[in-house]
Amino acid sequence: MSLSQPRAAIVTVSDRASRGEYEDKGGPGCEAWLREVVSTPLAITRHIIPDGRDSVAETLRVLVAEEADLILVTGGTGPAPRDETPEGVSAVIEKELAGFGEEMRRASLLEVPTAILSRQSAGIAGKSLIITLPGKPSAIATCLNAVFAAVPYCLDLIGAAFLETDPAKITAFRPKAK
């Protein structure tokens, strides 16, 4: 576990937003959620990139090399032809954490039947936890609310920076020492 200030990177994957034709709502949605829930001072950077496996993989490799502790990737997780975020993530991660995607879809299905079309996932690359999310802020909140209690402990296990949550919002789960 690193005692340095945690660093989060938010990557919006959208052809239109990367060209300035569409206002990015996913990136600001992720940042607002983190600022509301994470109580540890957190350095956050935001990036907007085009859809596509290669642009996602290249960006994630840079962020992992820069030692971002938590990387949230919003957009590009559906079944449309240009939605290749999961493929880009797969090219970078060393370990998949399938339970994240399962739980995000389960929570989302309580709100909308098309959640079954989503391909959210999570994985580890180096000391970075990468979580893919939908692009809509309300769906981002649903997904993060469903899985974030496990994120601080996951960061501990991979040697990333220590992160704590506001227990009034989400209580981080860490097993008690025996």
mmCIF file of C-alpha atoms in Angstrom:
data_model
loop_
_atom_site.group_PDB
_atom_site.id
_atom_site.type_symbol
_atom_site.label_atom_id
_atom_site.label_comp_id
_atom_site.label_asym_id
_atom_site.label_seq_id
_atom_site.Cartn_x
_atom_site.Cartn_y
_atom_site.Cartn_z
ATOM 1 C CA MET A 1 0.000 0.000 0.000
ATOM 2 C CA SER A 2 1.318 3.405 -0.969
ATOM 3 C CA LEU A 3 0.833 6.334 1.403
ATOM 4 C CA SER A 4 1.080 8.931 -1.373
ATOM 5 C CA GLN A 5 -1.957 10.920 -2.467
ATOM 6 C CA PRO A 6 -4.236 8.702 -4.548
ATOM 7 C CA ARG A 7 -4.443 9.553 -8.216
ATOM 8 C CA ALA A 8 -7.485 8.872 -10.333
ATOM 9 C CA ALA A 9 -7.689 9.215 -14.085
ATOM 10 C CA ILE A 10 -11.005 9.479 -15.899
ATOM 11 C CA VAL A 11 -11.040 8.566 -19.574
ATOM 12 C CA THR A 12 -14.058 9.443 -21.707
ATOM 13 C CA VAL A 13 -14.225 7.302 -24.842
ATOM 14 C CA SER A 14 -16.271 9.066 -27.516
ATOM 15 C CA ASP A 15 -15.610 9.952 -31.129
ATOM 16 C CA ARG A 16 -17.980 12.929 -30.979
ATOM 17 C CA ALA A 17 -16.719 14.294 -27.645
ATOM 18 C CA SER A 18 -13.093 13.935 -28.764
ATOM 19 C CA ARG A 19 -13.903 16.051 -31.840
ATOM 20 C CA GLY A 20 -15.755 18.662 -29.763
ATOM 21 C CA GLU A 21 -19.114 17.835 -31.370
ATOM 22 C CA TYR A 22 -20.677 16.574 -28.156
ATOM 23 C CA GLU A 23 -20.391 17.740 -24.561
ATOM 24 C CA ASP A 24 -18.687 15.114 -22.435
ATOM 25 C CA LYS A 25 -21.050 14.219 -19.599
ATOM 26 C CA GLY A 26 -19.436 10.948 -18.532
ATOM 27 C CA GLY A 27 -16.117 12.426 -17.403
ATOM 28 C CA PRO A 28 -17.701 15.166 -15.289
ATOM 29 C CA GLY A 29 -20.187 12.587 -13.941
ATOM 30 C CA CYS A 30 -17.353 10.317 -12.805
ATOM 31 C CA GLU A 31 -15.454 13.193 -11.231
ATOM 32 C CA ALA A 32 -18.509 14.524 -9.374
ATOM 33 C CA TRP A 33 -19.254 11.033 -8.041
ATOM 34 C CA LEU A 34 -15.662 10.541 -6.830
ATOM 35 C CA ARG A 35 -15.555 13.967 -5.173
ATOM 36 C CA GLU A 36 -18.802 13.197 -3.357
ATOM 37 C CA VAL A 37 -17.861 9.712 -2.145
ATOM 38 C CA VAL A 38 -14.079 9.607 -1.676
ATOM 39 C CA SER A 39 -12.975 11.311 1.547
ATOM 40 C CA THR A 40 -9.222 10.977 0.949
ATOM 41 C CA PRO A 41 -7.764 13.960 -0.961
ATOM 42 C CA LEU A 42 -7.695 12.711 -4.529
ATOM 43 C CA ALA A 43 -5.842 14.074 -7.560
ATOM 44 C CA ILE A 44 -8.060 13.631 -10.629
ATOM 45 C CA THR A 45 -7.151 14.048 -14.291
ATOM 46 C CA ARG A 46 -9.626 13.805 -17.170
ATOM 47 C CA HIS A 47 -8.971 12.695 -20.721
ATOM 48 C CA ILE A 48 -11.215 12.521 -23.799
ATOM 49 C CA ILE A 49 -10.235 10.090 -26.546
ATOM 50 C CA PRO A 50 -11.880 8.657 -29.680
ATOM 51 C CA ASP A 51 -13.644 5.309 -29.645
ATOM 52 C CA GLY A 52 -11.592 2.295 -30.638
ATOM 53 C CA ARG A 53 -9.507 -0.495 -29.202
ATOM 54 C CA ASP A 54 -6.147 1.103 -30.030
ATOM 55 C CA SER A 55 -6.896 4.561 -28.618
ATOM 56 C CA VAL A 56 -8.169 2.991 -25.377
ATOM 57 C CA ALA A 57 -5.187 0.653 -25.016
ATOM 58 C CA GLU A 58 -2.631 3.384 -25.785
ATOM 59 C CA THR A 59 -4.175 5.813 -23.298
ATOM 60 C CA LEU A 60 -4.420 3.184 -20.564
ATOM 61 C CA ARG A 61 -0.798 2.127 -21.038
ATOM 62 C CA VAL A 62 0.297 5.737 -20.507
ATOM 63 C CA LEU A 63 -1.889 6.144 -17.396
ATOM 64 C CA VAL A 64 -0.648 2.861 -15.912
ATOM 65 C CA ALA A 65 2.967 3.927 -16.584
ATOM 66 C CA GLU A 66 2.192 7.237 -14.835
ATOM 67 C CA GLU A 67 0.964 5.140 -11.878
ATOM 68 C CA ALA A 68 -2.656 6.249 -11.742
ATOM 69 C CA ASP A 69 -4.146 4.244 -8.867
ATOM 70 C CA LEU A 70 -7.717 4.210 -10.155
ATOM 71 C CA ILE A 71 -8.701 4.589 -13.802
ATOM 72 C CA LEU A 72 -12.368 5.026 -14.665
ATOM 73 C CA VAL A 73 -13.160 4.592 -18.350
ATOM 74 C CA THR A 74 -16.570 5.881 -19.403
ATOM 75 C CA GLY A 75 -18.204 5.060 -22.722
ATOM 76 C CA GLY A 76 -17.679 2.570 -25.515
ATOM 77 C CA THR A 77 -18.982 -0.420 -23.566
ATOM 78 C CA GLY A 78 -22.081 -1.209 -25.643
ATOM 79 C CA PRO A 79 -22.540 -3.466 -28.671
ATOM 80 C CA ALA A 80 -22.249 -0.794 -31.411
ATOM 81 C CA PRO A 81 -19.467 -1.305 -33.991
ATOM 82 C CA ARG A 82 -17.204 1.461 -32.558
ATOM 83 C CA ASP A 83 -17.734 0.361 -28.927
ATOM 84 C CA GLU A 84 -14.377 -1.301 -28.349
ATOM 85 C CA THR A 85 -13.489 -0.107 -24.857
ATOM 86 C CA PRO A 86 -13.516 -3.635 -23.357
ATOM 87 C CA GLU A 87 -11.199 -4.872 -26.111
ATOM 88 C CA GLY A 88 -8.777 -2.004 -25.457
ATOM 89 C CA VAL A 89 -8.849 -2.707 -21.722
ATOM 90 C CA SER A 90 -8.255 -6.426 -22.312
ATOM 91 C CA ALA A 91 -5.084 -5.582 -24.226
ATOM 92 C CA VAL A 92 -3.682 -3.804 -21.146
ATOM 93 C CA ILE A 93 -4.862 -5.618 -18.017
ATOM 94 C CA GLU A 94 -2.983 -8.472 -16.388
ATOM 95 C CA LYS A 95 -5.943 -9.747 -14.353
ATOM 96 C CA GLU A 96 -9.649 -9.431 -15.029
ATOM 97 C CA LEU A 97 -12.000 -8.839 -12.090
ATOM 98 C CA ALA A 98 -15.181 -10.270 -13.585
ATOM 99 C CA GLY A 99 -17.256 -9.683 -10.456
ATOM 100 C CA PHE A 100 -17.210 -5.933 -11.066
ATOM 101 C CA GLY A 101 -18.950 -6.259 -14.430
ATOM 102 C CA GLU A 102 -21.393 -8.827 -13.098
ATOM 103 C CA GLU A 103 -22.413 -6.603 -10.185
ATOM 104 C CA MET A 104 -22.638 -3.436 -12.301
ATOM 105 C CA ARG A 105 -24.940 -5.189 -14.771
ATOM 106 C CA ARG A 106 -27.038 -6.653 -11.946
ATOM 107 C CA ALA A 107 -27.533 -3.218 -10.380
ATOM 108 C CA SER A 108 -28.233 -1.605 -13.754
ATOM 109 C CA LEU A 109 -30.785 -4.257 -14.708
ATOM 110 C CA LEU A 110 -32.913 -3.111 -11.768
ATOM 111 C CA GLU A 111 -33.270 0.214 -13.604
ATOM 112 C CA VAL A 112 -33.264 -0.580 -17.320
ATOM 113 C CA PRO A 113 -33.659 -3.854 -19.275
ATOM 114 C CA THR A 114 -31.053 -2.875 -21.868
ATOM 115 C CA ALA A 115 -28.318 -3.043 -19.195
ATOM 116 C CA ILE A 116 -27.799 -6.612 -20.347
ATOM 117 C CA LEU A 117 -26.219 -5.128 -23.494
ATOM 118 C CA SER A 118 -23.471 -3.427 -21.465
ATOM 119 C CA ARG A 119 -19.972 -4.825 -21.320
ATOM 120 C CA GLN A 120 -18.653 -3.157 -18.183
ATOM 121 C CA SER A 121 -15.635 -4.798 -16.628
ATOM 122 C CA ALA A 122 -12.645 -4.194 -14.409
ATOM 123 C CA GLY A 123 -9.076 -5.333 -14.252
ATOM 124 C CA ILE A 124 -5.626 -4.715 -12.876
ATOM 125 C CA ALA A 125 -2.587 -3.450 -14.750
ATOM 126 C CA GLY A 126 0.487 -2.897 -12.610
ATOM 127 C CA LYS A 127 -0.708 -0.982 -9.542
ATOM 128 C CA SER A 128 -3.740 0.439 -11.354
ATOM 129 C CA LEU A 129 -7.349 -0.657 -11.010
ATOM 130 C CA ILE A 130 -9.247 -0.008 -14.247
ATOM 131 C CA ILE A 131 -13.057 0.062 -14.205
ATOM 132 C CA THR A 132 -15.140 0.541 -17.345
ATOM 133 C CA LEU A 133 -18.450 2.358 -17.052
ATOM 134 C CA PRO A 134 -21.349 3.521 -19.211
ATOM 135 C CA GLY A 135 -21.353 7.102 -20.482
ATOM 136 C CA LYS A 136 -24.542 8.395 -18.856
ATOM 137 C CA PRO A 137 -23.964 10.051 -15.427
ATOM 138 C CA SER A 138 -26.946 8.359 -13.748
ATOM 139 C CA ALA A 139 -25.778 4.953 -15.024
ATOM 140 C CA ILE A 140 -22.222 5.735 -13.867
ATOM 141 C CA ALA A 141 -23.558 6.415 -10.366
ATOM 142 C CA THR A 142 -25.575 3.182 -10.377
ATOM 143 C CA CYS A 143 -22.507 1.171 -11.356
ATOM 144 C CA LEU A 144 -20.077 2.848 -8.959
ATOM 145 C CA ASN A 145 -22.570 2.619 -6.088
ATOM 146 C CA ALA A 146 -22.776 -1.118 -6.755
ATOM 147 C CA VAL A 147 -19.034 -1.879 -6.654
ATOM 148 C CA PHE A 148 -17.121 0.903 -4.941
ATOM 149 C CA ALA A 149 -17.186 -0.586 -1.429
ATOM 150 C CA ALA A 150 -14.610 -3.105 -2.713
ATOM 151 C CA VAL A 151 -12.377 -0.579 -4.497
ATOM 152 C CA PRO A 152 -10.295 0.703 -1.538
ATOM 153 C CA TYR A 153 -9.379 -2.823 -0.434
ATOM 154 C CA CYS A 154 -8.559 -3.815 -4.011
ATOM 155 C CA LEU A 155 -6.223 -0.817 -4.208
ATOM 156 C CA ASP A 156 -4.596 -1.969 -0.943
ATOM 157 C CA LEU A 157 -4.067 -5.469 -2.330
ATOM 158 C CA ILE A 158 -2.355 -4.288 -5.522
ATOM 159 C CA GLY A 159 -0.050 -1.823 -3.715
ATOM 160 C CA ALA A 160 -1.789 1.337 -4.904
ATOM 161 C CA ALA A 161 -2.390 4.430 -2.770
ATOM 162 C CA PHE A 162 -4.654 4.253 0.290
ATOM 163 C CA LEU A 163 -8.151 5.519 -0.389
ATOM 164 C CA GLU A 164 -11.053 6.002 2.008
ATOM 165 C CA THR A 165 -14.714 6.740 1.430
ATOM 166 C CA ASP A 166 -17.257 8.863 3.244
ATOM 167 C CA PRO A 167 -19.196 6.213 5.216
ATOM 168 C CA ALA A 168 -22.346 8.326 4.932
ATOM 169 C CA LYS A 169 -22.165 7.620 1.156
ATOM 170 C CA ILE A 170 -20.418 4.240 0.837
ATOM 171 C CA THR A 171 -18.613 2.261 3.494
ATOM 172 C CA ALA A 172 -15.357 0.832 2.186
ATOM 173 C CA PHE A 173 -14.971 -2.819 3.131
ATOM 174 C CA ARG A 174 -11.647 -4.004 4.467
ATOM 175 C CA PRO A 175 -11.407 -7.318 6.326
ATOM 176 C CA LYS A 176 -10.633 -6.897 9.992
ATOM 177 C CA ALA A 177 -7.133 -7.942 11.051
ATOM 178 C CA LYS A 178 -7.103 -11.005 13.293
#
